XYZ file of N, CA and C in Angstrom:
558
model
N 5.967 -25.640 0.933
C 7.401 -25.748 0.629
C 7.935 -26.189 1.547
N 8.826 -27.168 1.639
C 9.275 -27.628 3.072
C 10.403 -26.532 3.481
N 10.785 -25.443 3.441
C 11.277 -24.649 3.610
C 10.854 -23.528 4.230
N 10.804 -23.339 5.922
C 10.360 -22.408 6.557
C 10.859 -21.106 5.868
N 11.957 -20.677 4.727
C 12.134 -19.117 4.741
C 11.270 -18.798 3.845
N 10.691 -19.648 3.155
C 9.630 -19.256 2.262
C 8.321 -19.575 2.624
N 7.597 -18.147 2.473
C 5.914 -18.206 2.466
C 4.751 -18.529 1.785
N 5.742 -17.853 0.533
C 4.334 -17.600 -1.082
C 4.724 -18.633 -1.578
N 4.375 -19.796 -2.296
C 4.679 -20.757 -3.427
C 3.439 -20.743 -4.319
N 3.512 -20.431 -5.877
C 2.377 -20.717 -6.429
C 2.602 -21.729 -7.387
N 1.448 -22.881 -7.839
C 1.812 -23.518 -8.779
C 0.841 -23.278 -10.150
N 1.847 -23.830 -11.024
C 0.870 -23.985 -12.561
C -0.495 -24.186 -13.021
N -1.062 -24.307 -12.983
C -2.488 -25.003 -13.424
C -2.331 -25.734 -14.177
N -3.005 -26.997 -13.513
C -2.678 -28.507 -14.271
C -1.896 -28.888 -13.889
N -0.707 -29.035 -13.264
C 0.568 -29.200 -12.825
C 1.206 -28.823 -11.435
N 0.115 -29.515 -10.513
C 0.444 -29.220 -9.223
C 1.790 -29.744 -8.666
N 2.045 -28.585 -7.872
C 3.557 -28.861 -7.213
C 4.801 -28.177 -7.973
N 4.113 -27.838 -9.266
C 5.281 -27.416 -9.821
C 5.094 -25.462 -9.595
N 6.455 -25.492 -9.099
C 6.853 -23.900 -8.770
C 7.085 -23.473 -9.465
N 6.417 -22.078 -9.204
C 6.742 -20.885 -10.600
C 7.113 -19.898 -9.761
N 7.061 -19.560 -8.337
C 7.496 -18.647 -7.569
C 7.686 -18.732 -6.431
N 8.804 -18.355 -5.576
C 8.888 -18.264 -4.226
C 9.267 -16.761 -3.381
N 8.896 -16.535 -2.931
C 8.757 -15.075 -1.734
C 9.265 -15.398 -0.800
N 10.615 -14.597 0.022
C 11.292 -15.143 1.594
C 9.900 -14.692 2.023
N 9.374 -15.048 3.203
C 8.355 -14.073 4.052
C 9.109 -12.957 4.461
N 10.173 -12.184 4.829
C 10.386 -11.364 5.111
C 10.463 -9.965 4.040
N 10.396 -10.458 2.830
C 9.991 -9.501 1.839
C 8.682 -9.367 1.375
N 7.755 -10.123 1.992
C 6.393 -9.547 1.917
C 6.174 -8.633 2.863
N 5.213 -7.513 2.577
C 4.968 -6.056 3.069
C 3.663 -6.713 3.425
N 3.642 -6.773 4.781
C 2.226 -7.286 5.587
C 2.085 -5.804 6.409
N 0.350 -5.386 5.884
C 0.010 -4.176 6.870
C 0.107 -4.590 8.358
N -0.121 -5.737 8.497
C -0.101 -5.988 10.130
C 1.573 -6.060 10.859
N 2.148 -6.729 10.075
C 3.555 -6.501 10.580
C 3.870 -5.048 10.325
N 4.014 -4.594 9.377
C 3.997 -2.852 9.281
C 3.556 -2.367 10.590
N 2.346 -2.115 10.577
C 1.706 -1.392 12.356
C 2.173 -1.755 13.138
N 2.792 -3.090 13.539
C 3.203 -3.569 15.032
C 4.666 -2.778 14.718
N 5.290 -2.191 13.376
C 6.753 -1.923 13.643
C 6.947 -0.695 13.742
N 5.766 -0.004 13.340
C 5.637 1.504 13.187
C 4.870 1.714 14.652
N 4.022 1.164 15.063
C 3.402 1.856 16.013
C 4.161 1.266 17.586
N 4.100 2.198 18.383
C 4.699 2.102 19.752
C 3.818 2.286 21.234
N 3.442 2.243 22.481
C 2.992 3.062 23.114
C 3.149 3.961 23.141
N 4.399 5.132 22.858
C 4.618 6.426 23.144
C 4.372 7.148 22.086
N 3.789 6.369 20.748
C 3.926 7.203 19.486
C 2.058 7.778 19.285
N 2.094 9.224 19.990
C 1.030 9.682 19.983
C 0.605 10.185 18.359
N 1.641 10.642 17.629
C 1.131 11.291 16.586
C 1.059 9.923 15.429
N 1.084 8.986 15.145
C 0.358 7.993 14.640
C -0.611 7.569 15.174
N -1.106 7.536 16.167
C -2.454 7.674 16.638
C -3.140 8.763 16.475
N -2.706 9.514 16.752
C -3.561 10.564 16.014
C -3.884 10.547 14.891
N -3.192 10.357 13.785
C -3.237 10.220 12.364
C -4.242 8.845 12.390
N -4.229 8.040 12.968
C -5.139 6.721 12.788
C -6.568 7.188 12.980
N -6.679 8.362 13.915
C -7.678 8.636 14.292
C -8.627 9.713 13.282
N -7.630 10.377 13.063
C -8.252 11.145 11.947
C -9.059 10.322 10.904
N -8.295 8.976 10.293
C -8.602 8.108 9.236
C -10.098 7.860 9.647
N -10.121 7.379 10.743
C -11.127 6.994 11.634
C -12.507 7.696 11.461
N -12.137 9.041 11.803
C -13.240 10.326 12.105
C -13.764 10.229 10.602
N -12.977 10.499 9.498
C -13.000 10.952 7.861
C -13.892 9.527 7.360
N -14.146 8.274 8.249
C -14.803 7.180 7.598
C -13.846 6.347 6.792
N -12.091 6.180 6.983
C -11.798 5.742 6.007
C -11.075 4.679 6.941
N -11.460 4.065 7.823
C -10.960 2.808 8.650
C -10.752 2.034 7.576
N -11.673 1.450 7.298
C -11.251 0.575 6.507
C -10.340 -0.080 5.244
N -9.889 1.423 5.133
C -8.117 1.400 4.400
C -6.928 1.322 5.124
N -6.973 1.492 6.425
C -6.270 1.560 7.449
C -4.914 0.581 6.876
N -5.298 -0.454 6.847
C -3.763 -1.438 6.289
C -3.104 -1.024 5.095
N -4.006 -0.284 3.897
C -3.479 -0.021 3.249
C -2.674 1.595 3.198
N -2.996 2.477 4.178
C -2.511 3.328 4.828
C -1.072 2.699 5.443
N -0.737 1.798 6.201
C 0.575 1.418 6.761
C 1.042 0.950 5.665
N 0.931 0.540 4.327
C 1.575 -0.337 3.278
C 1.993 0.914 2.525
N 1.231 2.155 2.599
C 1.485 3.170 1.738
C 3.330 4.152 2.462
N 2.560 3.886 3.797
C 3.396 4.780 4.606
C 4.907 3.897 4.214
N 5.045 2.537 4.198
C 6.212 1.764 4.186
C 6.855 2.021 2.737
N 5.698 2.335 1.660
C 6.604 2.003 0.498
C 7.127 3.378 0.236
N 6.987 4.505 0.835
C 7.312 5.615 0.762
C 8.594 5.778 1.502
N 8.688 5.148 2.822
C 9.731 4.966 3.811
C 10.963 4.160 2.773
N 10.673 3.162 2.112
C 11.417 1.761 1.405
C 12.296 2.732 0.094
N 11.415 3.744 -0.784
C 11.487 4.650 -1.563
C 12.796 5.796 -1.159
N 12.424 6.081 0.103
C 13.369 7.263 0.746
C 14.870 6.231 0.616
N 14.777 4.803 1.127
C 16.001 4.632 1.418
C 17.013 4.124 0.414
N 16.348 4.420 -0.734
C 17.033 4.230 -2.018
C 17.519 2.593 -2.489
N 18.928 2.618 -2.898
C 19.463 1.416 -2.782
C 19.830 0.385 -1.474
N 19.896 1.095 -0.596
C 19.819 0.482 0.888
C 18.875 -0.286 1.237
N 17.697 0.165 0.626
C 16.489 -0.908 0.667
C 16.440 -2.199 0.310
N 16.064 -3.157 1.257
C 15.700 -4.306 0.482
C 14.814 -5.033 0.153
N 13.772 -3.593 -0.473
C 13.031 -3.824 -1.993
C 12.997 -3.362 -2.710
N 14.734 -2.570 -3.108
C 15.269 -1.606 -3.950
C 14.571 -1.837 -5.075
N 15.360 -3.308 -5.658
C 15.273 -4.035 -7.208
C 13.759 -4.143 -7.316
N 12.880 -4.333 -6.495
C 11.371 -4.703 -6.704
C 10.759 -3.245 -7.000
N 11.104 -2.352 -6.307
C 10.593 -0.761 -6.482
C 11.107 -0.416 -7.541
N 12.112 -0.835 -8.005
C 12.901 -0.317 -9.366
C 11.878 -0.967 -10.559
N 11.148 -2.291 -10.397
C 10.558 -2.633 -11.269
C 9.222 -2.406 -11.905
N 8.534 -1.631 -10.390
C 7.174 -0.785 -10.473
C 7.142 0.024 -11.862
N 6.128 -0.101 -12.287
C 5.811 1.173 -12.961
C 5.666 2.074 -12.698
N 5.742 3.380 -13.346
C 6.154 5.004 -13.140
C 4.574 5.622 -13.243
N 4.236 5.181 -13.827
C 2.828 5.953 -14.243
C 1.876 5.068 -14.645
N 0.266 5.839 -13.794
C -0.927 4.715 -13.815
C -1.792 5.705 -14.311
N -2.822 5.121 -14.877
C -3.905 5.644 -15.176
C -5.300 4.942 -14.561
N -5.140 5.350 -13.079
C -6.288 5.369 -11.882
C -6.558 6.870 -11.679
N -7.984 6.567 -10.832
C -8.347 7.702 -10.761
C -7.948 9.038 -10.266
N -7.132 8.812 -9.381
C -5.954 9.712 -8.451
C -4.933 10.523 -9.605
N -4.727 9.650 -10.709
C -4.018 10.418 -12.080
C -4.937 11.138 -12.901
N -6.410 11.046 -13.109
C -6.851 11.888 -13.668
C -6.844 13.433 -13.527
N -7.003 14.276 -14.763
C -7.714 15.311 -14.341
C -8.965 15.607 -14.173
N -9.763 16.634 -13.734
C -10.834 17.082 -13.511
C -11.483 17.107 -14.784
N -11.632 17.522 -16.336
C -12.029 16.910 -17.126
C -12.323 15.146 -17.209
N -11.463 15.094 -17.150
C -11.264 12.939 -17.170
C -12.270 12.580 -16.670
N -12.233 12.978 -14.873
C -12.874 12.811 -14.120
C -14.530 12.645 -14.246
N -15.054 14.145 -15.197
C -16.120 14.920 -14.748
C -16.596 13.687 -16.282
N -15.827 13.189 -17.314
C -16.410 12.647 -18.475
C -16.963 11.133 -17.981
N -16.534 10.777 -16.836
C -17.050 9.111 -16.425
C -18.191 8.668 -16.203
N -18.576 7.821 -16.875
C -20.285 7.496 -16.388
C -20.433 7.447 -14.937
N -21.545 7.791 -14.384
C -22.298 7.901 -12.908
C -21.530 7.006 -11.938
N -21.686 5.722 -11.949
C -21.150 5.006 -10.964
C -19.516 5.052 -11.194
N -18.650 5.012 -12.175
C -17.598 5.456 -12.259
C -16.951 6.502 -11.702
N -17.739 7.348 -11.886
C -17.256 8.596 -11.549
C -17.345 8.832 -9.699
N -18.282 8.107 -9.382
C -18.611 7.754 -7.436
C -17.143 7.444 -7.106
N -16.770 6.303 -8.240
C -15.462 5.384 -7.647
C -14.573 6.360 -7.857
N -14.198 6.973 -8.575
C -13.115 8.178 -8.977
C -12.819 8.759 -7.815
N -14.009 9.376 -7.486
C -14.169 10.781 -6.249
C -13.939 9.709 -4.990
N -13.962 8.868 -4.656
C -14.093 8.331 -3.657
C -12.419 7.729 -3.466
N -11.331 7.230 -4.526
C -10.101 7.100 -4.818
C -9.657 8.215 -4.480
N -10.055 9.399 -4.786
C -9.376 10.746 -4.736
C -9.572 11.133 -3.255
N -10.738 10.962 -2.417
C -11.271 11.583 -1.320
C -9.924 10.496 -0.554
N -9.965 9.159 -0.717
C -9.107 8.315 0.240
C -7.439 8.725 0.262
N -6.958 9.146 -1.520
C -5.723 9.733 -0.761
C -5.667 10.929 -0.294
N -6.433 12.090 -0.231
C -6.459 13.065 0.073
C -6.362 13.131 1.752
N -7.242 12.127 2.113
C -7.180 11.990 4.081
C -5.927 11.462 4.629
N -5.228 10.152 3.345
C -3.858 9.761 3.348
C -2.986 10.750 3.513
N -2.917 11.882 2.964
C -2.252 13.038 2.745
C -2.310 13.765 4.304
N -3.517 13.852 4.535
C -3.591 14.797 5.596
C -3.456 14.179 6.797
N -3.784 12.794 7.214
C -3.153 11.890 8.214
C -1.501 12.197 7.924
N -0.710 12.145 7.266
C 0.404 11.789 6.689
C 0.835 13.400 7.309
N 0.737 14.391 7.209
C 1.109 15.930 7.740
C 1.297 15.521 9.411
N 0.232 14.626 10.029
C 0.263 14.974 11.781
C 1.313 14.185 12.270
N 2.077 13.205 11.289
C 2.789 12.505 12.002
C 4.199 12.635 11.419
N 5.094 13.421 12.438
C 6.002 14.119 12.281
C 7.342 13.135 12.157
N 8.312 13.395 11.300
C 9.777 12.668 11.770
C 9.356 10.852 10.872
N 8.431 10.642 10.419
C 7.983 9.517 9.910
C 8.945 9.407 8.344
N 8.557 10.796 8.110
C 9.104 10.737 6.438
C 9.925 11.995 6.224
N 10.658 12.225 5.512
C 11.374 13.239 5.223
C 10.587 14.160 4.649
N 10.564 15.486 5.225
C 9.766 16.614 4.320
C 9.472 16.828 2.885
N 10.480 16.568 2.323
C 10.533 16.475 0.303
C 9.436 15.244 0.417
N 9.617 14.366 0.933
C 8.452 13.530 0.481
C 7.120 13.897 1.332
N 6.905 13.860 2.306
C 5.713 14.533 2.298
C 4.915 15.514 1.254
N 5.950 16.392 0.620
C 4.827 17.537 -0.034
C 5.061 16.821 -1.635
N 5.972 15.728 -1.907
C 5.986 15.524 -3.379
C 5.023 14.573 -3.703
N 3.648 15.721 -4.677
C 2.427 14.819 -5.066
C 2.628 13.779 -5.892
N 3.449 13.926 -6.800
C 4.031 12.732 -7.732
C 4.185 11.326 -6.896
N 5.110 11.531 -6.123
C 5.846 10.495 -5.182
C 4.925 9.706 -4.530
N 3.721 10.624 -3.770
C 2.738 9.911 -3.045
C 1.527 10.134 -3.463
N 1.323 9.945 -4.684
C 0.404 9.633 -5.727
C 0.875 8.453 -6.406
N 2.217 7.953 -6.475
C 2.672 6.856 -7.173
C 2.567 5.877 -6.146
N 2.673 5.964 -4.764
C 2.951 5.330 -3.804
C 1.495 4.882 -3.476
N 0.559 5.352 -3.668
C -1.008 5.044 -3.524
C -1.673 4.147 -4.474
N -0.971 4.374 -5.776
C -1.564 3.698 -6.830
C -0.331 2.264 -6.597
N 0.592 2.100 -6.355
C 1.284 0.882 -6.061
C 0.758 -0.039 -5.180
N -0.054 0.762 -3.618
C -0.460 -0.218 -3.153
C -1.837 -0.587 -2.881
N -2.668 0.341 -3.909
C -3.975 0.046 -4.360
C -4.163 -1.098 -5.867
N -2.883 -0.700 -6.700
C -3.288 -1.624 -7.526
C -2.413 -3.187 -7.001
N -1.693 -3.248 -6.238
C -0.913 -4.453 -5.924
C -1.024 -4.889 -4.541
N -1.825 -4.645 -3.924
C -2.344 -5.481 -2.412
C -3.238 -6.594 -2.386
N -3.369 -7.280 -1.704
C -4.468 -8.355 -1.401
C -4.678 -8.108 -0.427
N -5.961 -8.616 0.321
C -6.639 -7.952 1.503
C -7.427 -9.420 1.806
N -7.324 -9.383 3.195
C -8.274 -10.520 3.805
C -9.510 -9.894 4.945
N -10.178 -10.420 5.400
C -10.846 -10.134 6.362
C -10.261 -11.013 7.678
N -9.994 -10.329 8.751
C -9.548 -11.295 10.178
C -11.439 -12.276 10.604
N -10.370 -13.034 10.976
C -11.534 -13.649 11.476
C -11.854 -13.289 12.582
N -10.859 -12.542 13.254
C -11.622 -11.939 14.621
C -11.898 -10.623 15.006
N -11.931 -9.666 15.971
C -12.433 -8.891 16.136
C -10.809 -7.745 15.468
N -9.887 -8.532 15.345
C -8.967 -7.371 14.569
C -8.986 -7.439 13.436
N -8.370 -5.997 12.677
C -8.826 -5.191 11.635
C -8.391 -6.340 10.480
N -8.754 -5.966 9.129
C -8.522 -6.886 8.239
C -6.639 -6.590 7.987
N -6.003 -7.127 7.130
C -4.921 -7.338 6.712
C -4.579 -7.145 5.362
N -3.900 -6.396 4.812
C -3.324 -6.357 3.830
C -2.055 -7.001 3.100
N -1.404 -7.489 2.645
C -0.138 -7.838 2.065
C 0.243 -7.376 0.474
N 1.541 -7.201 0.439
C 2.272 -6.933 -1.226
C 3.215 -8.043 -0.873
N 3.268 -9.054 -2.242
C 4.353 -10.146 -2.120
C 4.759 -9.701 -3.429
N 5.982 -9.083 -3.677
C 6.967 -8.459 -4.654
C 6.696 -9.897 -5.397
N 6.864 -9.358 -6.743
C 6.777 -9.930 -7.911
C 5.530 -11.216 -7.599
N 5.080 -11.527 -6.822
C 3.741 -12.047 -6.529
C 2.465 -10.984 -7.132
N 2.711 -9.792 -6.585
C 2.229 -8.855 -7.158
C 1.794 -8.689 -8.225
N 2.435 -9.640 -9.309
C 1.881 -8.995 -10.779
C 1.056 -10.252 -11.192
N 0.632 -11.114 -10.166
C -0.085 -12.088 -10.467
C -1.655 -11.927 -10.053
N -1.758 -10.657 -9.362
C -3.096 -10.466 -8.978
C -3.888 -9.759 -9.542
N -4.089 -10.043 -10.939
C -4.990 -9.383 -11.841
C -6.138 -10.525 -12.606
N -5.894 -11.577 -12.119
C -6.462 -12.194 -12.695
C -8.182 -12.948 -11.756
N -8.883 -13.219 -12.474
C -10.103 -13.706 -11.278
C -9.439 -14.942 -10.453
N -10.567 -14.968 -9.281
C -9.844 -16.263 -8.371
C -9.541 -17.610 -9.004
């Protein structure tokens, strides 16, 4: 796009240049940008939470952790959030591993079972790390299992990721409305 206010533009297959969707860059949820917003030199609590994730071998999920925190923060804001219309458009239920009960998980074939267990462990570690960060979210949000699980599902079903070329961490983005297009093969 020629306009600097837009950062994502998708084209229809076969008709190059036909614009199907544009999303303003300020509405893209970028794990790298969120990390910069949330982190400060004196933010020891968030640093402790990140160290916890690293110690639990979940460091590859840190970009998703920042997206998860942001989704929860914006959910708390309600109608005052810039993302409110998009949040309202999201599904309220998911059929992922973190939503399965023990009987359903135990009925899975071995490989799917192991993936389900890993997903559940990641959520548990996110929740533990969240308890280390005082004041980032209200207590009601932190204790709301349905809400934290929902936000986890939003992130892991909608984010796009890429590995960084330098020594920096990988980055994940959620492109509101563009997130509906991430279910096809490349």
